[in-house]
mmCIF file of C-alpha atoms in Angstrom:
data_model
loop_
_atom_site.group_PDB
_atom_site.id
_atom_site.type_symbol
_atom_site.label_atom_id
_atom_site.label_comp_id
_atom_site.label_asym_id
_atom_site.label_seq_id
_atom_site.Cartn_x
_atom_site.Cartn_y
_atom_site.Cartn_z
ATOM 1 C CA MET A 1 -15.132 -8.188 17.521
ATOM 2 C CA PHE A 2 -17.058 -7.774 14.359
ATOM 3 C CA ASN A 3 -18.206 -10.693 12.179
ATOM 4 C CA PHE A 4 -15.862 -11.362 9.233
ATOM 5 C CA ASP A 5 -15.239 -13.576 6.304
ATOM 6 C CA PHE A 6 -11.455 -13.959 5.756
ATOM 7 C CA TYR A 7 -10.190 -15.333 2.413
ATOM 8 C CA ASN A 8 -6.655 -15.315 1.059
ATOM 9 C CA PRO A 9 -5.677 -17.831 -1.782
ATOM 10 C CA THR A 10 -2.146 -16.285 -2.500
ATOM 11 C CA ARG A 11 0.629 -18.790 -2.257
ATOM 12 C CA ILE A 12 3.891 -17.215 -0.887
ATOM 13 C CA VAL A 13 7.331 -18.419 -1.896
ATOM 14 C CA PHE A 14 9.772 -16.777 0.442
ATOM 15 C CA GLY A 15 13.536 -16.701 0.517
ATOM 16 C CA LYS A 16 16.812 -16.612 -1.416
ATOM 17 C CA GLU A 17 17.044 -17.763 -4.978
ATOM 18 C CA THR A 18 13.337 -18.464 -5.302
ATOM 19 C CA VAL A 19 12.695 -16.752 -8.568
ATOM 20 C CA ALA A 20 13.402 -19.941 -10.398
ATOM 21 C CA LYS A 21 10.410 -21.606 -8.732
ATOM 22 C CA ILE A 22 7.952 -19.666 -11.038
ATOM 23 C CA ASP A 23 8.571 -22.435 -13.628
ATOM 24 C CA SER A 24 6.592 -24.807 -11.494
ATOM 25 C CA LEU A 25 3.867 -22.295 -10.682
ATOM 26 C CA ILE A 26 2.978 -21.205 -14.160
ATOM 27 C CA PRO A 27 1.311 -23.574 -16.717
ATOM 28 C CA GLU A 28 3.871 -25.026 -19.196
ATOM 29 C CA ASN A 29 1.723 -23.924 -22.172
ATOM 30 C CA ALA A 30 0.870 -20.438 -20.752
ATOM 31 C CA ARG A 31 1.283 -17.388 -23.020
ATOM 32 C CA VAL A 32 2.770 -14.989 -20.537
ATOM 33 C CA LEU A 33 2.995 -11.112 -20.331
ATOM 34 C CA VAL A 34 5.684 -9.871 -17.919
ATOM 35 C CA LEU A 35 4.867 -6.487 -16.620
ATOM 36 C CA TYR A 36 7.402 -4.247 -14.982
ATOM 37 C CA GLY A 37 8.292 -0.618 -14.198
ATOM 38 C CA GLY A 38 11.477 1.226 -15.207
ATOM 39 C CA THR A 39 14.990 -0.037 -15.916
ATOM 40 C CA SER A 40 15.895 -1.396 -12.498
ATOM 41 C CA ALA A 41 14.413 -4.819 -12.992
ATOM 42 C CA GLU A 42 16.591 -5.213 -16.107
ATOM 43 C CA ARG A 43 19.695 -3.589 -14.624
ATOM 44 C CA THR A 44 19.633 -5.720 -11.513
ATOM 45 C CA GLY A 45 19.368 -8.963 -13.358
ATOM 46 C CA THR A 46 15.806 -9.845 -12.067
ATOM 47 C CA LEU A 47 14.278 -9.847 -15.449
ATOM 48 C CA ALA A 48 17.012 -12.123 -16.794
ATOM 49 C CA GLU A 49 16.208 -14.539 -13.970
ATOM 50 C CA VAL A 50 12.490 -14.379 -14.811
ATOM 51 C CA ARG A 51 13.154 -15.002 -18.473
ATOM 52 C CA GLN A 52 15.266 -18.095 -17.677
ATOM 53 C CA ALA A 53 12.678 -19.368 -15.366
ATOM 54 C CA LEU A 54 9.901 -19.025 -17.967
ATOM 55 C CA GLY A 55 11.957 -21.310 -20.303
ATOM 56 C CA GLN A 56 10.294 -22.165 -23.645
ATOM 57 C CA ARG A 57 6.924 -20.510 -22.918
ATOM 58 C CA THR A 58 5.761 -17.808 -25.242
ATOM 59 C CA VAL A 59 6.634 -14.583 -23.392
ATOM 60 C CA TYR A 60 5.829 -10.999 -24.182
ATOM 61 C CA GLU A 61 7.066 -7.956 -22.078
ATOM 62 C CA PHE A 62 5.336 -4.718 -21.148
ATOM 63 C CA GLY A 63 7.539 -2.062 -19.299
ATOM 64 C CA GLY A 64 7.015 1.462 -18.263
ATOM 65 C CA ILE A 65 4.472 1.140 -15.545
ATOM 66 C CA GLU A 66 4.699 4.258 -13.455
ATOM 67 C CA PRO A 67 5.311 4.629 -9.687
ATOM 68 C CA ASN A 68 1.621 5.564 -9.580
ATOM 69 C CA PRO A 69 0.290 3.419 -12.362
ATOM 70 C CA THR A 70 -1.914 5.262 -14.915
ATOM 71 C CA PHE A 71 -4.993 4.035 -16.621
ATOM 72 C CA GLU A 72 -3.592 5.468 -19.892
ATOM 73 C CA THR A 73 -0.341 3.217 -19.763
ATOM 74 C CA LEU A 74 -2.141 0.226 -18.397
ATOM 75 C CA SER A 75 -4.731 0.467 -21.258
ATOM 76 C CA GLU A 76 -1.913 -0.158 -23.795
ATOM 77 C CA ALA A 77 -1.034 -3.392 -21.779
ATOM 78 C CA VAL A 78 -4.683 -4.471 -21.840
ATOM 79 C CA ALA A 79 -4.684 -4.065 -25.661
ATOM 80 C CA LEU A 80 -1.518 -6.237 -25.934
ATOM 81 C CA VAL A 81 -3.143 -8.938 -23.723
ATOM 82 C CA ARG A 82 -6.046 -9.038 -26.055
ATOM 83 C CA ALA A 83 -4.102 -8.923 -29.245
ATOM 84 C CA LYS A 84 -1.709 -11.641 -28.285
ATOM 85 C CA ASN A 85 -4.213 -13.881 -26.465
ATOM 86 C CA ILE A 86 -2.287 -13.720 -23.250
ATOM 87 C CA ASP A 87 -3.525 -16.123 -20.668
ATOM 88 C CA PHE A 88 -1.112 -15.429 -17.659
ATOM 89 C CA LEU A 89 0.451 -12.328 -16.421
ATOM 90 C CA LEU A 90 3.537 -11.995 -14.308
ATOM 91 C CA ALA A 91 4.216 -8.704 -12.301
ATOM 92 C CA VAL A 92 7.898 -7.962 -11.601
ATOM 93 C CA GLY A 93 8.246 -5.063 -9.232
ATOM 94 C CA GLY A 94 6.628 -3.303 -6.371
ATOM 95 C CA GLY A 95 3.134 -2.212 -5.399
ATOM 96 C CA SER A 96 2.592 -0.047 -8.501
ATOM 97 C CA VAL A 97 3.408 -2.826 -10.872
ATOM 98 C CA ILE A 98 1.297 -5.317 -8.927
ATOM 99 C CA ASP A 99 -1.613 -2.857 -8.837
ATOM 100 C CA GLY A 100 -1.326 -2.154 -12.435
ATOM 101 C CA THR A 101 -1.299 -5.826 -13.205
ATOM 102 C CA LYS A 102 -4.585 -6.365 -11.319
ATOM 103 C CA PHE A 103 -6.226 -3.760 -13.491
ATOM 104 C CA VAL A 104 -4.860 -5.332 -16.529
ATOM 105 C CA ALA A 105 -5.945 -8.821 -15.462
ATOM 106 C CA SER A 106 -9.547 -7.562 -14.782
ATOM 107 C CA ALA A 107 -9.760 -5.192 -17.849
ATOM 108 C CA ALA A 108 -8.641 -7.715 -20.429
ATOM 109 C CA HIS A 109 -11.932 -9.632 -20.177
ATOM 110 C CA PHE A 110 -14.192 -6.618 -19.241
ATOM 111 C CA GLU A 111 -17.271 -6.555 -21.507
ATOM 112 C CA GLY A 112 -18.000 -2.899 -21.263
ATOM 113 C CA GLU A 113 -16.673 -0.337 -23.789
ATOM 114 C CA ASP A 114 -14.852 1.830 -21.219
ATOM 115 C CA THR A 115 -12.650 -0.094 -18.778
ATOM 116 C CA TRP A 116 -12.557 2.898 -16.495
ATOM 117 C CA GLN A 117 -15.994 1.629 -15.384
ATOM 118 C CA ILE A 118 -14.124 -0.950 -13.308
ATOM 119 C CA LEU A 119 -12.586 1.830 -11.288
ATOM 120 C CA GLU A 120 -15.821 3.778 -11.007
ATOM 121 C CA ALA A 121 -17.447 0.648 -9.529
ATOM 122 C CA TRP A 122 -14.510 -0.024 -7.250
ATOM 123 C CA GLY A 123 -14.039 -3.390 -8.966
ATOM 124 C CA SER A 124 -17.480 -4.789 -8.126
ATOM 125 C CA ASN A 125 -18.216 -5.372 -11.752
ATOM 126 C CA ILE A 126 -15.205 -7.593 -12.316
ATOM 127 C CA THR A 127 -16.507 -11.078 -13.396
ATOM 128 C CA LYS A 128 -13.435 -12.613 -14.799
ATOM 129 C CA ALA A 129 -9.684 -11.945 -14.602
ATOM 130 C CA VAL A 130 -6.482 -13.235 -16.177
ATOM 131 C CA PRO A 131 -4.623 -15.297 -13.645
ATOM 132 C CA PHE A 132 -1.257 -13.765 -12.499
ATOM 133 C CA GLY A 133 1.661 -14.098 -10.242
ATOM 134 C CA VAL A 134 4.200 -11.681 -8.632
ATOM 135 C CA VAL A 135 7.984 -11.440 -8.228
ATOM 136 C CA LEU A 136 8.273 -8.729 -5.488
ATOM 137 C CA THR A 137 11.187 -6.274 -5.685
ATOM 138 C CA LEU A 138 9.974 -3.514 -3.344
ATOM 139 C CA PRO A 139 8.246 -4.255 0.009
ATOM 140 C CA ALA A 140 5.810 -1.639 0.912
ATOM 141 C CA THR A 141 2.069 -1.928 -0.267
ATOM 142 C CA GLY A 142 1.228 -5.588 0.588
ATOM 143 C CA SER A 143 -0.357 -5.791 -3.023
ATOM 144 C CA GLU A 144 1.444 -9.160 -3.401
ATOM 145 C CA MET A 145 -0.990 -10.793 -0.973
ATOM 146 C CA ASN A 146 -4.233 -8.843 -1.338
ATOM 147 C CA SER A 147 -6.956 -8.139 -3.896
ATOM 148 C CA ALA A 148 -6.872 -4.343 -4.043
ATOM 149 C CA ALA A 149 -5.255 -1.740 -6.325
ATOM 150 C CA VAL A 150 -5.021 1.960 -6.713
ATOM 151 C CA ILE A 151 -5.035 3.351 -10.304
ATOM 152 C CA THR A 152 -4.478 6.944 -11.448
ATOM 153 C CA ARG A 153 -6.130 8.627 -14.554
ATOM 154 C CA SER A 154 -3.672 11.181 -15.529
ATOM 155 C CA ALA A 155 -6.131 13.219 -17.556
ATOM 156 C CA THR A 156 -8.178 14.106 -14.586
ATOM 157 C CA LYS A 157 -5.715 13.531 -11.751
ATOM 158 C CA THR A 158 -8.070 10.919 -10.314
ATOM 159 C CA LYS A 159 -6.753 8.026 -8.014
ATOM 160 C CA ALA A 160 -9.393 5.272 -7.940
ATOM 161 C CA LEU A 161 -9.524 1.915 -6.166
ATOM 162 C CA LEU A 162 -10.585 -1.512 -7.188
ATOM 163 C CA SER A 163 -11.017 -4.582 -5.067
ATOM 164 C CA ASN A 164 -12.254 -7.937 -5.931
ATOM 165 C CA PRO A 165 -11.324 -11.519 -4.892
ATOM 166 C CA LEU A 166 -10.727 -12.358 -8.647
ATOM 167 C CA VAL A 167 -7.506 -10.313 -8.499
ATOM 168 C CA PHE A 168 -5.703 -12.042 -5.702
ATOM 169 C CA PRO A 169 -2.293 -13.159 -7.094
ATOM 170 C CA GLN A 170 -2.074 -16.879 -7.537
ATOM 171 C CA PHE A 171 1.410 -16.767 -6.089
ATOM 172 C CA SER A 172 4.038 -14.257 -4.991
ATOM 173 C CA VAL A 173 7.774 -14.799 -4.914
ATOM 174 C CA LEU A 174 9.406 -12.811 -2.077
ATOM 175 C CA ASP A 175 13.109 -12.894 -2.244
ATOM 176 C CA PRO A 176 14.579 -10.361 0.245
ATOM 177 C CA THR A 177 17.856 -10.115 -1.759
ATOM 178 C CA LYS A 178 15.839 -8.198 -4.438
ATOM 179 C CA THR A 179 15.745 -5.262 -2.074
ATOM 180 C CA PHE A 180 19.571 -4.958 -1.820
ATOM 181 C CA THR A 181 19.836 -2.575 -4.725
ATOM 182 C CA LEU A 182 16.901 -0.293 -3.687
ATOM 183 C CA PRO A 183 17.751 3.405 -2.799
ATOM 184 C CA ALA A 184 17.260 4.577 0.746
ATOM 185 C CA ARG A 185 14.337 6.766 -0.358
ATOM 186 C CA GLN A 186 12.346 3.829 -1.594
ATOM 187 C CA LEU A 187 13.169 1.669 1.447
ATOM 188 C CA ALA A 188 12.040 4.476 3.699
ATOM 189 C CA ASN A 189 8.774 4.885 1.826
ATOM 190 C CA GLY A 190 8.160 1.170 2.177
ATOM 191 C CA VAL A 191 8.739 1.226 5.931
ATOM 192 C CA VAL A 192 6.244 4.141 6.307
ATOM 193 C CA ASP A 193 3.678 2.574 3.979
ATOM 194 C CA ALA A 194 3.675 -0.733 5.876
ATOM 195 C CA PHE A 195 3.509 1.210 9.184
ATOM 196 C CA VAL A 196 0.530 3.348 8.221
ATOM 197 C CA HIS A 197 -1.302 0.340 6.663
ATOM 198 C CA THR A 198 -1.094 -1.251 10.111
ATOM 199 C CA VAL A 199 -2.090 1.859 11.973
ATOM 200 C CA GLU A 200 -5.137 2.364 9.573
ATOM 201 C CA GLN A 201 -6.560 -0.944 10.789
ATOM 202 C CA TYR A 202 -5.447 -0.661 14.389
ATOM 203 C CA LEU A 203 -5.825 2.977 15.571
ATOM 204 C CA THR A 204 -9.525 3.274 15.550
ATOM 205 C CA TYR A 205 -11.660 2.166 18.613
ATOM 206 C CA PRO A 206 -11.720 -1.029 20.741
ATOM 207 C CA VAL A 207 -13.845 -3.961 19.707
ATOM 208 C CA ASP A 208 -11.988 -6.549 21.954
ATOM 209 C CA ALA A 209 -10.224 -7.957 18.955
ATOM 210 C CA ARG A 210 -7.173 -9.023 20.974
ATOM 211 C CA VAL A 211 -5.509 -11.233 18.294
ATOM 212 C CA GLN A 212 -5.709 -8.482 15.739
ATOM 213 C CA ASP A 213 -4.459 -5.866 18.271
ATOM 214 C CA ARG A 214 -1.419 -7.894 19.337
ATOM 215 C CA TYR A 215 -0.600 -8.874 15.783
ATOM 216 C CA ALA A 216 -0.776 -5.225 14.654
ATOM 217 C CA GLU A 217 1.437 -4.183 17.559
ATOM 218 C CA GLY A 218 3.879 -6.772 16.776
ATOM 219 C CA LEU A 219 4.147 -5.486 13.207
ATOM 220 C CA LEU A 220 4.540 -1.942 14.288
ATOM 221 C CA GLN A 221 7.294 -2.861 16.857
ATOM 222 C CA THR A 222 9.074 -4.790 14.104
ATOM 223 C CA LEU A 223 9.112 -1.845 11.771
ATOM 224 C CA ILE A 224 10.363 0.528 14.523
ATOM 225 C CA GLU A 225 13.166 -1.945 15.315
ATOM 226 C CA ILE A 226 14.387 -2.620 11.808
ATOM 227 C CA GLY A 227 13.365 0.685 9.844
ATOM 228 C CA PRO A 228 16.507 2.663 10.665
ATOM 229 C CA LYS A 229 18.794 -0.338 9.990
ATOM 230 C CA VAL A 230 17.015 -0.974 6.707
ATOM 231 C CA VAL A 231 17.298 2.606 5.501
ATOM 232 C CA GLY A 232 20.588 3.733 6.984
ATOM 233 C CA GLU A 233 22.912 0.689 7.172
ATOM 234 C CA PRO A 234 24.479 -1.673 4.669
ATOM 235 C CA THR A 235 22.330 -4.419 3.284
ATOM 236 C CA ASP A 236 21.441 -7.073 5.872
ATOM 237 C CA TYR A 237 19.341 -10.171 4.799
ATOM 238 C CA ASP A 238 17.604 -10.628 8.039
ATOM 239 C CA SER A 239 16.414 -7.076 8.402
ATOM 240 C CA ARG A 240 15.315 -7.026 4.706
ATOM 241 C CA ALA A 241 13.483 -10.326 5.158
ATOM 242 C CA ASN A 242 11.643 -8.965 8.149
ATOM 243 C CA LEU A 243 10.702 -5.749 6.336
ATOM 244 C CA MET A 244 9.444 -7.845 3.332
ATOM 245 C CA TRP A 245 7.233 -10.128 5.461
ATOM 246 C CA THR A 246 6.090 -7.456 7.677
ATOM 247 C CA ALA A 247 4.928 -5.299 4.763
ATOM 248 C CA THR A 248 3.026 -8.310 3.343
ATOM 249 C CA GLN A 249 1.406 -9.126 6.610
ATOM 250 C CA ALA A 250 0.265 -5.496 7.148
ATOM 251 C CA LEU A 251 -2.240 -5.603 4.310
ATOM 252 C CA ASN A 252 -3.109 -9.231 3.597
ATOM 253 C CA GLY A 253 -6.375 -9.021 5.468
ATOM 254 C CA LEU A 254 -5.512 -10.724 8.815
ATOM 255 C CA ILE A 255 -5.149 -7.621 11.033
ATOM 256 C CA GLY A 256 -8.114 -5.996 9.448
ATOM 257 C CA ALA A 257 -10.506 -8.937 9.952
ATOM 258 C CA GLY A 258 -13.256 -8.206 12.364
ATOM 259 C CA VAL A 259 -12.058 -4.705 13.325
ATOM 260 C CA PRO A 260 -13.097 -1.069 12.319
ATOM 261 C CA GLN A 261 -10.766 0.632 9.835
ATOM 262 C CA ASP A 262 -9.905 4.271 9.209
ATOM 263 C CA TRP A 263 -8.009 4.942 5.830
ATOM 264 C CA ALA A 264 -8.417 8.639 6.025
ATOM 265 C CA SER A 265 -4.702 9.153 5.830
ATOM 266 C CA HIS A 266 -4.663 7.213 2.531
ATOM 267 C CA PHE A 267 -7.469 8.977 0.867
ATOM 268 C CA ILE A 268 -6.180 12.457 1.854
ATOM 269 C CA GLY A 269 -2.748 11.304 0.886
ATOM 270 C CA HIS A 270 -3.836 10.007 -2.536
ATOM 271 C CA GLU A 271 -4.902 13.553 -3.415
ATOM 272 C CA LEU A 272 -1.485 14.921 -2.407
ATOM 273 C CA THR A 273 0.128 12.357 -4.723
ATOM 274 C CA ALA A 274 -2.291 13.042 -7.516
ATOM 275 C CA ILE A 275 -1.921 16.807 -7.487
ATOM 276 C CA HIS A 276 1.637 17.376 -6.291
ATOM 277 C CA GLU A 277 3.279 14.068 -7.069
ATOM 278 C CA ILE A 278 4.557 13.636 -3.563
ATOM 279 C CA ASP A 279 5.671 10.020 -2.935
ATOM 280 C CA HIS A 280 2.745 7.951 -1.487
ATOM 281 C CA GLY A 281 4.695 6.920 1.669
ATOM 282 C CA ARG A 282 5.635 10.582 2.228
ATOM 283 C CA THR A 283 2.052 11.800 2.028
ATOM 284 C CA LEU A 284 1.077 9.300 4.819
ATOM 285 C CA ALA A 285 3.846 10.478 7.026
ATOM 286 C CA ILE A 286 2.527 14.062 6.503
ATOM 287 C CA VAL A 287 -1.163 13.379 7.278
ATOM 288 C CA LEU A 288 -1.062 10.644 9.832
ATOM 289 C CA PRO A 289 0.336 12.668 12.901
ATOM 290 C CA SER A 290 -2.276 15.435 12.287
ATOM 291 C CA ILE A 291 -5.084 12.892 12.096
ATOM 292 C CA MET A 292 -3.859 11.209 15.328
ATOM 293 C CA ASP A 293 -3.736 14.772 17.057
ATOM 294 C CA LEU A 294 -7.117 16.112 15.768
ATOM 295 C CA ARG A 295 -9.025 12.902 16.072
ATOM 296 C CA ARG A 296 -7.643 12.068 19.624
ATOM 297 C CA ASN A 297 -11.082 12.095 21.236
ATOM 298 C CA ASN A 298 -12.474 9.564 18.751
ATOM 299 C CA LYS A 299 -9.286 7.428 19.036
ATOM 300 C CA ARG A 300 -8.527 7.970 22.595
ATOM 301 C CA ALA A 301 -8.649 4.437 23.960
ATOM 302 C CA LYS A 302 -6.619 3.124 21.153
ATOM 303 C CA LEU A 303 -4.126 5.968 21.188
ATOM 304 C CA LEU A 304 -3.431 5.291 24.806
ATOM 305 C CA GLN A 305 -3.101 1.515 24.054
ATOM 306 C CA TYR A 306 -0.735 2.455 21.193
ATOM 307 C CA ALA A 307 1.349 4.737 23.415
ATOM 308 C CA HIS A 308 1.709 1.928 26.041
ATOM 309 C CA ARG A 309 2.074 -1.162 24.022
ATOM 310 C CA VAL A 310 4.095 0.155 20.997
ATOM 311 C CA TRP A 311 5.989 3.019 22.538
ATOM 312 C CA ASN A 312 6.140 1.915 26.208
ATOM 313 C CA ILE A 313 4.902 5.297 27.275
ATOM 314 C CA THR A 314 3.315 4.897 30.795
ATOM 315 C CA GLU A 315 4.104 8.183 32.516
ATOM 316 C CA GLY A 316 1.794 11.355 32.493
ATOM 317 C CA ASP A 317 -1.849 12.029 32.130
ATOM 318 C CA ASP A 318 -3.850 10.750 29.070
ATOM 319 C CA ASP A 319 -3.237 13.715 26.778
ATOM 320 C CA SER A 320 0.376 13.896 27.701
ATOM 321 C CA ARG A 321 0.873 10.221 26.794
ATOM 322 C CA ILE A 322 -1.004 10.693 23.557
ATOM 323 C CA ASP A 323 1.150 13.694 22.710
ATOM 324 C CA GLN A 324 4.285 11.668 23.342
ATOM 325 C CA ALA A 325 3.072 8.788 21.072
ATOM 326 C CA ILE A 326 2.386 11.231 18.293
ATOM 327 C CA GLN A 327 5.699 12.924 18.611
ATOM 328 C CA LYS A 328 7.504 9.557 18.757
ATOM 329 C CA THR A 329 5.587 8.563 15.522
ATOM 330 C CA ARG A 330 6.684 11.751 13.854
ATOM 331 C CA GLU A 331 10.349 11.247 14.944
ATOM 332 C CA PHE A 332 10.382 7.689 13.762
ATOM 333 C CA PHE A 333 9.371 8.892 10.221
ATOM 334 C CA GLU A 334 11.950 11.725 10.361
ATOM 335 C CA GLU A 335 14.708 9.261 11.471
ATOM 336 C CA LEU A 336 13.927 7.380 8.213
ATOM 337 C CA GLY A 337 14.622 10.554 6.299
ATOM 338 C CA VAL A 338 10.962 11.142 5.551
ATOM 339 C CA LYS A 339 9.795 14.682 6.197
ATOM 340 C CA THR A 340 6.400 15.088 7.897
ATOM 341 C CA ARG A 341 5.244 18.671 7.103
ATOM 342 C CA LEU A 342 3.577 19.967 3.957
ATOM 343 C CA SER A 343 5.925 22.915 4.208
ATOM 344 C CA ASP A 344 8.867 20.531 3.831
ATOM 345 C CA TYR A 345 7.579 19.984 0.259
ATOM 346 C CA GLY A 346 7.179 23.571 -0.634
ATOM 347 C CA MET A 347 3.414 23.739 0.126
ATOM 348 C CA THR A 348 1.544 26.605 1.802
ATOM 349 C CA GLU A 349 -1.960 27.238 2.905
ATOM 350 C CA LYS A 350 -2.990 28.286 -0.488
ATOM 351 C CA ASP A 351 -2.302 24.798 -1.782
ATOM 352 C CA ILE A 352 -4.912 23.206 0.569
ATOM 353 C CA GLU A 353 -8.078 24.152 -1.115
ATOM 354 C CA PRO A 354 -7.489 22.411 -4.422
ATOM 355 C CA ILE A 355 -6.938 19.220 -2.317
ATOM 356 C CA ILE A 356 -10.255 19.730 -0.587
ATOM 357 C CA GLU A 357 -11.987 20.254 -3.944
ATOM 358 C CA GLN A 358 -10.615 16.973 -5.234
ATOM 359 C CA LEU A 359 -11.803 15.078 -2.129
ATOM 360 C CA ILE A 360 -15.239 16.523 -2.771
ATOM 361 C CA LYS A 361 -15.134 15.687 -6.469
ATOM 362 C CA HIS A 362 -14.174 12.085 -5.637
ATOM 363 C CA GLY A 363 -16.882 11.624 -3.104
ATOM 364 C CA MET A 364 -14.345 11.537 -0.174
ATOM 365 C CA THR A 365 -16.639 13.462 2.133
ATOM 366 C CA LYS A 366 -17.366 10.938 4.991
ATOM 367 C CA LEU A 367 -13.888 9.494 5.888
ATOM 368 C CA GLY A 368 -12.587 7.677 8.875
ATOM 369 C CA GLU A 369 -13.854 4.698 11.048
ATOM 370 C CA HIS A 370 -17.005 6.722 12.017
ATOM 371 C CA GLN A 371 -17.448 8.184 8.503
ATOM 372 C CA ASP A 372 -17.437 11.645 10.028
ATOM 373 C CA ILE A 373 -14.323 13.310 8.572
ATOM 374 C CA THR A 374 -16.019 15.937 6.481
ATOM 375 C CA PRO A 375 -14.176 18.196 3.943
ATOM 376 C CA GLU A 376 -14.003 20.786 6.737
ATOM 377 C CA ILE A 377 -12.234 18.306 9.074
ATOM 378 C CA SER A 378 -9.930 17.206 6.154
ATOM 379 C CA ARG A 379 -9.099 20.896 5.720
ATOM 380 C CA GLN A 380 -8.190 21.200 9.450
ATOM 381 C CA ILE A 381 -6.046 18.126 9.143
ATOM 382 C CA LEU A 382 -4.125 19.568 6.204
ATOM 383 C CA LYS A 383 -3.624 22.953 7.891
ATOM 384 C CA ALA A 384 -2.266 21.206 11.054
ATOM 385 C CA SER A 385 0.163 19.330 8.636
ATOM 386 C CA LEU A 386 1.753 22.454 7.477
#
């Protein structure tokens, strides 16, 4: 196991009817900006609950944060924070709203003229951030309990990452009933996102990190068990509660502590989203099976462990068991209603080269746990995903 330094200060408030508790978590004299996405937070009554909980505080609101939050939209929120002397932010939504809030929190006090520099430096130049909390409505990204965010610059179709301990949420309210009104598509994307987050930190090479391995395998097994029910059956509190907590655990730092990590599926998937606007979760379902197949020699030991411990595949030679595990993974995504081929989204071989060009432009030329996935290998992965 590698050396590691684990830190996570986010307070989790979990369960039914917990939105009201934000009153005790935000300073009484705070000037609050509530950030959210589209109309669903208003339509479902979540914003009304938030307003009631905030009571007599000075409250402003900023809506319209996109599913892939854009630098352009978030810059408007930054200007509002500065103009109104906002000193606390509250993200009401899923990963995109939370990611966007992290950028706003860090950009509001940024001393440089161009806040895009925060993304160019991957957040390393953040020295101060506005404190913020979260009311989670869509379980998927784990952003409610980590210090990372992905932001898109529409003008250049660039997706960029920031990560800094100063943008951990102070608290996150996780009420599983907030998922009851979500459409099946978003739920399926959330299950896939949590699954692939786990795989990115697990399916690499062994370093005898037994706790992390067993923890990751338990998360994967949970998602396999509850995923079809969450997506295809009437709302059930227990399955939604397990999804919400699993998605949070998948990317709060625990299973990634002391182990090698991959993230090639995400970086390649980001370009598919940026160029073709395919849902983030769906890009992961497209790319992951091909990475598992083409990188089987690099990942052989963990692929066999994955086949055995997660899918209970014990018969056949090594390659046969790996093939079965990859097929089981693809079938799981498909069972959720998530298509796993580029051709399912109308893409052909001619669409691959622009993606490779973007990977090169954004410096994504050494991906994977061994930093050996070159643009040529990324091209092979995308061709295998057709």
